């Protein structure tokens, strides 16, 4: 059985060594020494001014919306994981969907302005599969219309664009450290902002709004993460370069194997490198996708229709909106297996052969 993804696990004794320190410290959660150490190491690794380690990527998004005090409409993408949209609704705001670009599969920046109304407070865009949005165009639009920008960078760990971390763009960026992501702490998330005042506010929000003993600065939530999760983050961070390298090799191998087929790949941002978070392919028709999905399944090979269906039509708590590009792409996109333990020759080549047998 080849699953579509498999979490990276560090050598067990290395995780155990971190657990030993938890027993020594007797500190289990609430911004403990391992969580602090992880935040320090990640700040360095990602070259960002500062970041917060939080419960998960969804809480990270909700904290971002709360910290920016967003109200009314938030312009967003229908081609993402459900948490991008649900956090907007959960925070009492209204998602306004803008169609995606057929090549990058990110929100189409040229269509954002037409969706802005007097009630628009922000843009919440996803760097889909770790492929950077048109951050410069979005910045110009946001400045012109006085809008805040949040990036759901759940897929974009380690991505750089124009010489700096992708997490530095927008007012706030969030990341997910869930077990299925490229780099993980079992469950976990990150909130990143360059603005020191906003950073302080987010710190309070993460801890119930508490500013000091018996004092409250904000409306907050429990966005803290535990020492056990920080331990996994620290143990995995040692292997992040090896993980990234392996994923890039597997990606190139897939590219090579599938180059003579009709499959298309998202067009990457010209100033950024693919971090190998996912391997999506776009079929000419949904029928071809279903055929390949079935053939792979017959061979015990998992795939995932990320992202299908469109968030603008799928959610029972929103009125369905048809979007030409998203509806078409989401029916035709499939993610192939990609993870650290995937075997280059035997497994990737087998997957390539099965796909080629059907398509060519
Ligand atoms: C995984 C993911 C999230 C949610 O992250 P969790 O850590 O699972 O809460 C949000 N947005 C996108 C795009 C994701 O892929």
Short mmCIF file of C-alpha atoms and ligand atoms in Angstrom, two decimals:
data_model
loop_
_atom_site.label_atom_id
_atom_site.label_comp_id
_atom_site.label_asym_id
_atom_site.label_seq_id
_atom_site.Cartn_x
_atom_site.Cartn_y
_atom_site.Cartn_z
CA UNK A 1 0.00 0.00 0.00
CA UNK A 2 1.34 3.42 -1.00
CA UNK A 3 -0.58 6.17 0.81
CA UNK A 4 -0.87 9.70 -0.64
CA UNK A 5 1.08 11.00 2.34
CA UNK A 6 2.88 9.62 5.36
CA UNK A 7 4.12 11.65 8.31
CA UNK A 8 7.87 11.91 8.79
CA UNK A 9 9.00 10.32 12.06
CA UNK A 10 12.38 11.06 13.64
CA UNK A 11 14.43 8.29 15.28
CA UNK A 12 12.41 7.36 18.37
CA UNK A 13 15.32 7.80 20.78
CA UNK A 14 15.76 11.40 19.63
CA UNK A 15 12.13 12.19 20.44
CA UNK A 16 12.54 10.30 23.72
CA UNK A 17 15.51 12.48 24.67
CA UNK A 18 13.26 15.55 24.42
CA UNK A 19 10.56 13.76 26.44
CA UNK A 20 13.15 13.08 29.15
CA UNK A 21 13.64 16.84 29.53
CA UNK A 22 9.87 17.24 29.97
CA UNK A 23 10.04 14.86 32.96
CA UNK A 24 13.05 16.78 34.30
CA UNK A 25 11.33 20.15 33.90
CA UNK A 26 7.89 19.01 35.01
CA UNK A 27 6.54 21.58 32.52
CA UNK A 28 3.96 20.17 30.10
CA UNK A 29 2.40 23.11 28.28
CA UNK A 30 1.90 26.94 28.46
CA UNK A 31 4.91 28.36 26.62
CA UNK A 32 7.36 25.93 28.24
CA UNK A 33 11.09 25.62 27.56
CA UNK A 34 10.72 23.31 24.54
CA UNK A 35 8.08 25.53 22.93
CA UNK A 36 10.35 28.54 23.46
CA UNK A 37 13.31 26.64 22.04
CA UNK A 38 11.26 25.61 19.00
CA UNK A 39 10.14 29.19 18.38
CA UNK A 40 13.77 30.35 18.55
CA UNK A 41 15.01 27.63 16.19
CA UNK A 42 12.20 28.24 13.69
CA UNK A 43 12.75 32.01 13.74
CA UNK A 44 16.36 31.33 12.80
CA UNK A 45 15.63 28.60 10.27
CA UNK A 46 12.95 30.58 8.46
CA UNK A 47 14.77 33.93 8.84
CA UNK A 48 11.66 35.74 10.07
CA UNK A 49 11.65 38.48 12.72
CA UNK A 50 9.43 36.54 15.13
CA UNK A 51 6.77 33.86 15.24
CA UNK A 52 4.36 32.15 17.60
CA UNK A 53 3.94 28.39 17.99
CA UNK A 54 0.20 27.75 18.33
CA UNK A 55 -2.29 24.87 18.58
CA UNK A 56 -2.85 24.33 14.85
CA UNK A 57 -3.11 26.10 11.52
CA UNK A 58 -6.83 26.75 11.89
CA UNK A 59 -6.49 28.51 15.25
CA UNK A 60 -3.60 30.45 13.67
CA UNK A 61 -5.99 31.77 10.99
CA UNK A 62 -8.68 32.62 13.53
CA UNK A 63 -6.16 34.44 15.73
CA UNK A 64 -4.99 36.43 12.69
CA UNK A 65 -8.53 37.54 11.81
CA UNK A 66 -9.21 38.46 15.44
CA UNK A 67 -5.92 40.34 15.89
CA UNK A 68 -6.59 42.49 12.81
CA UNK A 69 -10.10 43.15 14.12
CA UNK A 70 -11.62 42.27 10.75
CA UNK A 71 -15.31 42.86 10.11
CA UNK A 72 -17.66 42.47 7.16
CA UNK A 73 -16.36 40.92 3.95
CA UNK A 74 -13.08 39.14 3.45
CA UNK A 75 -11.97 38.39 -0.10
CA UNK A 76 -10.64 34.87 -0.38
CA UNK A 77 -9.94 31.90 -2.64
CA UNK A 78 -12.38 29.04 -3.26
CA UNK A 79 -9.46 26.71 -4.07
CA UNK A 80 -7.99 25.78 -0.69
CA UNK A 81 -8.56 23.58 2.34
CA UNK A 82 -11.88 24.22 4.11
CA UNK A 83 -10.17 25.86 7.12
CA UNK A 84 -9.33 28.94 5.01
CA UNK A 85 -13.03 29.67 4.54
CA UNK A 86 -14.39 28.25 7.80
CA UNK A 87 -12.14 30.49 9.92
CA UNK A 88 -13.63 33.55 8.18
CA UNK A 89 -17.15 32.38 8.93
CA UNK A 90 -16.20 31.29 12.49
CA UNK A 91 -14.94 34.82 13.17
CA UNK A 92 -18.27 36.27 12.09
CA UNK A 93 -17.08 37.63 8.73
CA UNK A 94 -18.40 36.94 5.23
CA UNK A 95 -16.16 35.21 2.68
CA UNK A 96 -16.30 36.74 -0.80
CA UNK A 97 -14.80 34.36 -3.33
CA UNK A 98 -12.61 35.51 -6.21
CA UNK A 99 -11.77 32.99 -8.92
CA UNK A 100 -8.29 31.55 -9.30
CA UNK A 101 -5.67 31.96 -11.98
CA UNK A 102 -5.76 28.88 -14.27
CA UNK A 103 -1.97 28.59 -14.27
CA UNK A 104 -0.82 29.29 -10.71
CA UNK A 105 -4.10 28.03 -9.14
CA UNK A 106 -3.81 30.90 -6.63
CA UNK A 107 -6.36 33.70 -6.24
CA UNK A 108 -6.38 35.75 -9.47
CA UNK A 109 -5.07 39.13 -8.32
CA UNK A 110 -6.44 40.82 -11.46
CA UNK A 111 -9.98 39.92 -10.36
CA UNK A 112 -9.72 41.13 -6.74
CA UNK A 113 -10.57 44.81 -7.27
CA UNK A 114 -13.92 44.01 -8.89
CA UNK A 115 -14.95 42.17 -5.69
CA UNK A 116 -14.13 45.02 -3.30
CA UNK A 117 -17.12 46.78 -1.71
CA UNK A 118 -17.37 49.38 1.10
CA UNK A 119 -17.71 46.38 3.47
CA UNK A 120 -14.45 44.70 2.47
CA UNK A 121 -11.90 44.63 5.30
CA UNK A 122 -9.24 42.19 4.09
CA UNK A 123 -7.85 39.69 1.61
CA UNK A 124 -7.15 36.15 2.85
CA UNK A 125 -5.25 34.22 0.20
CA UNK A 126 -3.62 30.77 0.20
CA UNK A 127 -0.22 29.99 -1.32
CA UNK A 128 -1.65 26.83 -2.85
CA UNK A 129 0.75 23.83 -2.77
CA UNK A 130 3.43 26.25 -1.50
CA UNK A 131 3.34 28.26 -4.76
CA UNK A 132 3.52 31.97 -3.81
CA UNK A 133 0.55 34.19 -4.66
CA UNK A 134 1.18 37.34 -6.67
CA UNK A 135 2.22 39.03 -3.42
CA UNK A 136 3.33 42.28 -5.07
CA UNK A 137 0.03 42.84 -6.92
CA UNK A 138 -1.95 41.98 -3.79
CA UNK A 139 0.12 44.46 -1.76
CA UNK A 140 -0.63 47.24 -4.24
CA UNK A 141 -4.39 46.52 -4.18
CA UNK A 142 -4.45 46.31 -0.37
CA UNK A 143 -2.64 49.65 0.02
CA UNK A 144 -4.89 51.36 -2.51
CA UNK A 145 -8.09 50.19 -0.81
CA UNK A 146 -6.83 50.19 2.77
CA UNK A 147 -7.30 46.44 3.24
CA UNK A 148 -5.47 44.05 5.53
CA UNK A 149 -3.80 40.96 4.06
CA UNK A 150 -3.54 37.52 5.65
CA UNK A 151 -1.75 34.68 3.90
CA UNK A 152 -2.73 31.11 4.65
CA UNK A 153 0.78 29.74 4.17
CA UNK A 154 -0.09 26.26 5.51
CA UNK A 155 1.68 24.64 2.53
CA UNK A 156 4.56 27.06 2.29
CA UNK A 157 7.04 26.04 4.99
CA UNK A 158 10.54 27.06 3.90
CA UNK A 159 9.40 28.91 0.77
CA UNK A 160 11.18 32.13 -0.18
CA UNK A 161 10.21 34.74 -2.75
CA UNK A 162 12.17 37.84 -3.83
CA UNK A 163 14.93 36.80 -1.44
CA UNK A 164 12.95 36.54 1.77
CA UNK A 165 10.63 34.19 3.60
CA UNK A 166 7.12 33.95 2.18
CA UNK A 167 5.94 34.34 5.79
CA UNK A 168 7.04 38.00 5.73
CA UNK A 169 4.34 39.00 3.26
CA UNK A 170 0.97 40.37 4.27
CA UNK A 171 0.06 41.76 7.68
CA UNK A 172 0.04 38.23 9.10
CA UNK A 173 0.99 34.84 7.67
CA UNK A 174 -0.05 31.54 9.17
CA UNK A 175 1.33 28.04 8.75
CA UNK A 176 0.15 24.56 9.71
CA UNK A 177 2.47 22.02 11.35
CA UNK A 178 -0.03 19.19 11.06
CA UNK A 179 1.32 15.64 10.70
CA UNK A 180 0.47 15.58 6.97
CA UNK A 181 2.42 18.73 6.18
CA UNK A 182 5.99 18.95 4.90
CA UNK A 183 7.28 19.85 8.36
CA UNK A 184 5.21 18.94 11.41
CA UNK A 185 4.84 18.89 15.20
CA UNK A 186 1.99 16.29 15.10
CA UNK A 187 -0.56 19.11 15.55
CA UNK A 188 0.63 22.68 15.46
CA UNK A 189 0.63 26.01 13.71
CA UNK A 190 2.58 29.22 13.34
CA UNK A 191 1.57 32.86 13.30
CA UNK A 192 4.06 35.31 11.81
CA UNK A 193 3.98 39.10 11.63
CA UNK A 194 6.65 41.76 11.23
CA UNK A 195 4.61 44.32 13.20
CA UNK A 196 5.78 44.35 16.87
CA UNK A 197 2.48 45.72 18.24
CA UNK A 198 0.48 43.12 16.35
CA UNK A 199 2.88 40.43 17.57
CA UNK A 200 2.30 41.48 21.18
CA UNK A 201 -1.45 41.43 20.62
CA UNK A 202 -1.26 37.93 19.12
CA UNK A 203 0.72 36.74 22.15
CA UNK A 204 -2.09 37.92 24.40
CA UNK A 205 -4.75 36.40 22.16
CA UNK A 206 -2.96 33.01 22.27
CA UNK A 207 -3.18 33.04 26.08
CA UNK A 208 -6.87 33.89 26.75
CA UNK A 209 -6.15 37.62 26.35
CA UNK A 210 -4.11 37.62 29.57
CA UNK A 211 -1.45 40.35 29.64
CA UNK A 212 -0.08 39.77 33.14
CA UNK A 213 -1.29 38.28 36.44
CA UNK A 214 -4.96 39.16 36.87
CA UNK A 215 -4.95 41.53 33.88
CA UNK A 216 -6.58 41.13 30.48
CA UNK A 217 -5.60 43.12 27.40
CA UNK A 218 -7.78 41.46 24.76
CA UNK A 219 -10.47 38.98 23.96
CA UNK A 220 -8.39 35.82 23.69
CA UNK A 221 -8.56 32.10 23.15
CA UNK A 222 -6.48 29.07 24.12
CA UNK A 223 -4.07 28.94 21.18
CA UNK A 224 -1.14 27.46 23.14
CA UNK A 225 0.61 24.27 22.16
CA UNK A 226 2.17 21.61 24.39
CA UNK A 227 5.74 20.59 25.18
CA UNK A 228 5.09 17.18 23.60
CA UNK A 229 4.25 18.82 20.29
CA UNK A 230 7.23 21.15 20.56
CA UNK A 231 9.41 18.09 21.20
CA UNK A 232 8.28 16.54 17.90
CA UNK A 233 8.86 19.86 16.13
CA UNK A 234 12.40 20.04 17.51
CA UNK A 235 13.17 16.40 16.69
CA UNK A 236 11.89 16.85 13.12
CA UNK A 237 13.66 20.16 12.51
CA UNK A 238 17.01 18.36 12.53
CA UNK A 239 15.87 16.53 9.38
CA UNK A 240 14.21 19.41 7.53
CA UNK A 241 16.98 19.77 4.94
CA UNK A 242 16.94 16.04 4.20
CA UNK A 243 13.15 16.09 3.95
CA UNK A 244 13.17 19.05 1.57
CA UNK A 245 15.90 17.49 -0.58
CA UNK A 246 14.12 14.15 -0.86
CA UNK A 247 10.82 15.79 -1.77
CA UNK A 248 12.51 17.86 -4.47
CA UNK A 249 14.14 14.71 -5.91
CA UNK A 250 10.82 12.87 -5.97
CA UNK A 251 9.18 15.90 -7.62
CA UNK A 252 11.82 15.99 -10.38
CA UNK A 253 11.41 12.25 -10.93
CA UNK A 254 7.64 12.63 -11.36
CA UNK A 255 8.22 15.58 -13.72
CA UNK A 256 10.53 13.43 -15.83
CA UNK A 257 8.21 10.42 -15.90
CA UNK A 258 5.10 12.40 -16.79
CA UNK A 259 6.58 14.90 -19.24
CA UNK A 260 5.22 13.17 -22.35
CA UNK A 261 1.66 12.94 -21.08
CA UNK A 262 -1.16 15.46 -21.40
CA UNK A 263 -0.96 16.15 -17.66
CA UNK A 264 -0.33 19.75 -16.68
CA UNK A 265 1.33 21.10 -13.55
CA UNK A 266 0.64 24.42 -11.83
CA UNK A 267 2.89 27.20 -13.17
CA UNK A 268 5.31 28.13 -10.44
CA UNK A 269 6.06 31.68 -9.31
CA UNK A 270 9.07 32.76 -11.42
CA UNK A 271 11.02 33.94 -8.38
CA UNK A 272 10.39 30.95 -6.12
CA UNK A 273 11.24 27.27 -5.84
CA UNK A 274 8.78 24.43 -5.37
CA UNK A 275 9.18 23.15 -1.77
CA UNK A 276 7.78 19.74 -2.71
CA UNK A 277 4.86 19.94 -0.30
CA UNK A 278 2.50 18.24 -2.79
CA UNK A 279 2.55 16.75 -6.29
CA UNK A 280 -0.61 17.94 -8.03
CA UNK A 281 -1.38 17.07 -11.65
CA UNK A 282 -4.12 18.57 -13.82
CA UNK A 283 -5.95 16.29 -16.24
CA UNK A 284 -7.59 17.31 -19.51
CA UNK A 285 -10.93 15.91 -18.31
CA UNK A 286 -12.50 14.67 -15.09
CA UNK A 287 -13.08 11.29 -16.80
CA UNK A 288 -9.33 10.85 -17.30
CA UNK A 289 -8.77 11.75 -13.64
CA UNK A 290 -11.31 9.19 -12.45
CA UNK A 291 -9.75 6.48 -14.64
CA UNK A 292 -6.26 7.12 -13.26
CA UNK A 293 -7.54 7.41 -9.69
CA UNK A 294 -9.24 4.01 -10.07
CA UNK A 295 -6.23 2.32 -11.70
CA UNK A 296 -3.95 3.53 -8.93
CA UNK A 297 -6.45 2.37 -6.32
CA UNK A 298 -6.49 -1.11 -7.91
CA UNK A 299 -2.74 -1.13 -7.33
CA UNK A 300 -3.09 -0.06 -3.68
CA UNK A 301 -1.88 3.47 -4.44
CA UNK A 302 -3.59 6.38 -2.72
CA UNK A 303 -4.31 9.78 -4.25
CA UNK A 304 -6.26 12.78 -2.99
CA UNK A 305 -8.48 15.21 -4.88
CA UNK A 306 -6.94 18.33 -3.32
CA UNK A 307 -8.92 20.57 -3.66
CA UNK A 308 -12.30 19.26 -4.70
CA UNK A 309 -15.03 20.39 -4.62
CA UNK A 310 -14.72 24.18 -4.80
CA UNK A 311 -15.26 25.84 -1.41
CA UNK A 312 -17.63 28.26 -3.17
CA UNK A 313 -20.07 25.41 -3.87
CA UNK A 314 -19.35 22.76 -1.21
CA UNK A 315 -20.17 24.36 2.12
CA UNK A 316 -23.68 23.90 3.56
CA UNK A 317 -23.40 27.19 5.49
CA UNK A 318 -22.78 29.34 2.39
CA UNK A 319 -24.84 30.04 -0.71
CA UNK A 320 -23.20 28.21 -3.61
CA UNK A 321 -21.37 30.40 -6.14
CA UNK A 322 -20.15 29.05 -9.45
CA UNK A 323 -16.67 30.13 -10.46
CA UNK A 324 -15.54 29.28 -13.95
CA UNK A 325 -11.86 28.48 -13.42
CA UNK A 326 -12.11 26.95 -9.93
CA UNK A 327 -15.01 24.69 -10.88
CA UNK A 328 -13.13 23.42 -13.90
CA UNK A 329 -9.73 22.95 -12.20
CA UNK A 330 -11.05 21.41 -8.99
CA UNK A 331 -12.72 18.63 -11.01
CA UNK A 332 -9.48 17.85 -12.82
CA UNK A 333 -6.73 18.08 -10.20
CA UNK A 334 -5.27 15.12 -8.32
CA UNK A 335 -2.40 14.92 -5.83
CA UNK A 336 -0.07 11.95 -6.22
CA UNK A 337 1.82 10.28 -3.34
CA UNK A 338 4.68 12.42 -2.03
CA UNK A 339 6.45 11.90 1.27
CA UNK A 340 9.92 11.36 2.69
CA UNK A 341 9.79 7.54 2.77
CA UNK A 342 8.46 7.18 -0.79
CA UNK A 343 10.87 5.11 -2.87
CA UNK A 344 12.29 6.72 -5.96
CA UNK A 345 12.79 3.78 -8.32
CA UNK A 346 10.27 1.16 -7.25
CA UNK A 347 7.36 3.30 -6.15
CA UNK A 348 7.46 6.58 -8.10
CA UNK A 349 8.36 4.75 -11.30
CA UNK A 350 5.48 2.31 -10.79
CA UNK A 351 3.06 5.19 -10.30
CA UNK A 352 4.41 6.85 -13.44
CA UNK A 353 4.00 3.65 -15.45
CA UNK A 354 0.41 3.10 -14.34
CA UNK A 355 -0.52 6.68 -15.27
CA UNK A 356 1.24 6.52 -18.64
CA UNK A 357 -0.45 3.22 -19.48
CA UNK A 358 -3.80 4.93 -19.22
CA UNK A 359 -3.04 8.31 -20.71
CA UNK A 360 -0.66 7.59 -23.58
C1 LIG B 1 -3.80 22.01 6.67
C2 LIG B 1 -4.37 23.34 6.26
C3 LIG B 1 -4.98 24.21 7.20
C4 LIG B 1 -5.32 23.79 8.59
O1 LIG B 1 -4.25 23.47 9.38
P1 LIG B 1 -4.47 22.57 10.69
O2 LIG B 1 -3.13 22.64 11.34
O3 LIG B 1 -4.82 21.20 10.23
O4 LIG B 1 -5.54 23.19 11.50
C5 LIG B 1 -5.37 25.47 6.75
N1 LIG B 1 -5.22 25.85 5.48
C6 LIG B 1 -4.67 25.04 4.55
C7 LIG B 1 -4.51 25.55 3.17
C8 LIG B 1 -4.25 23.75 4.91
O5 LIG B 1 -3.74 22.93 3.99
#
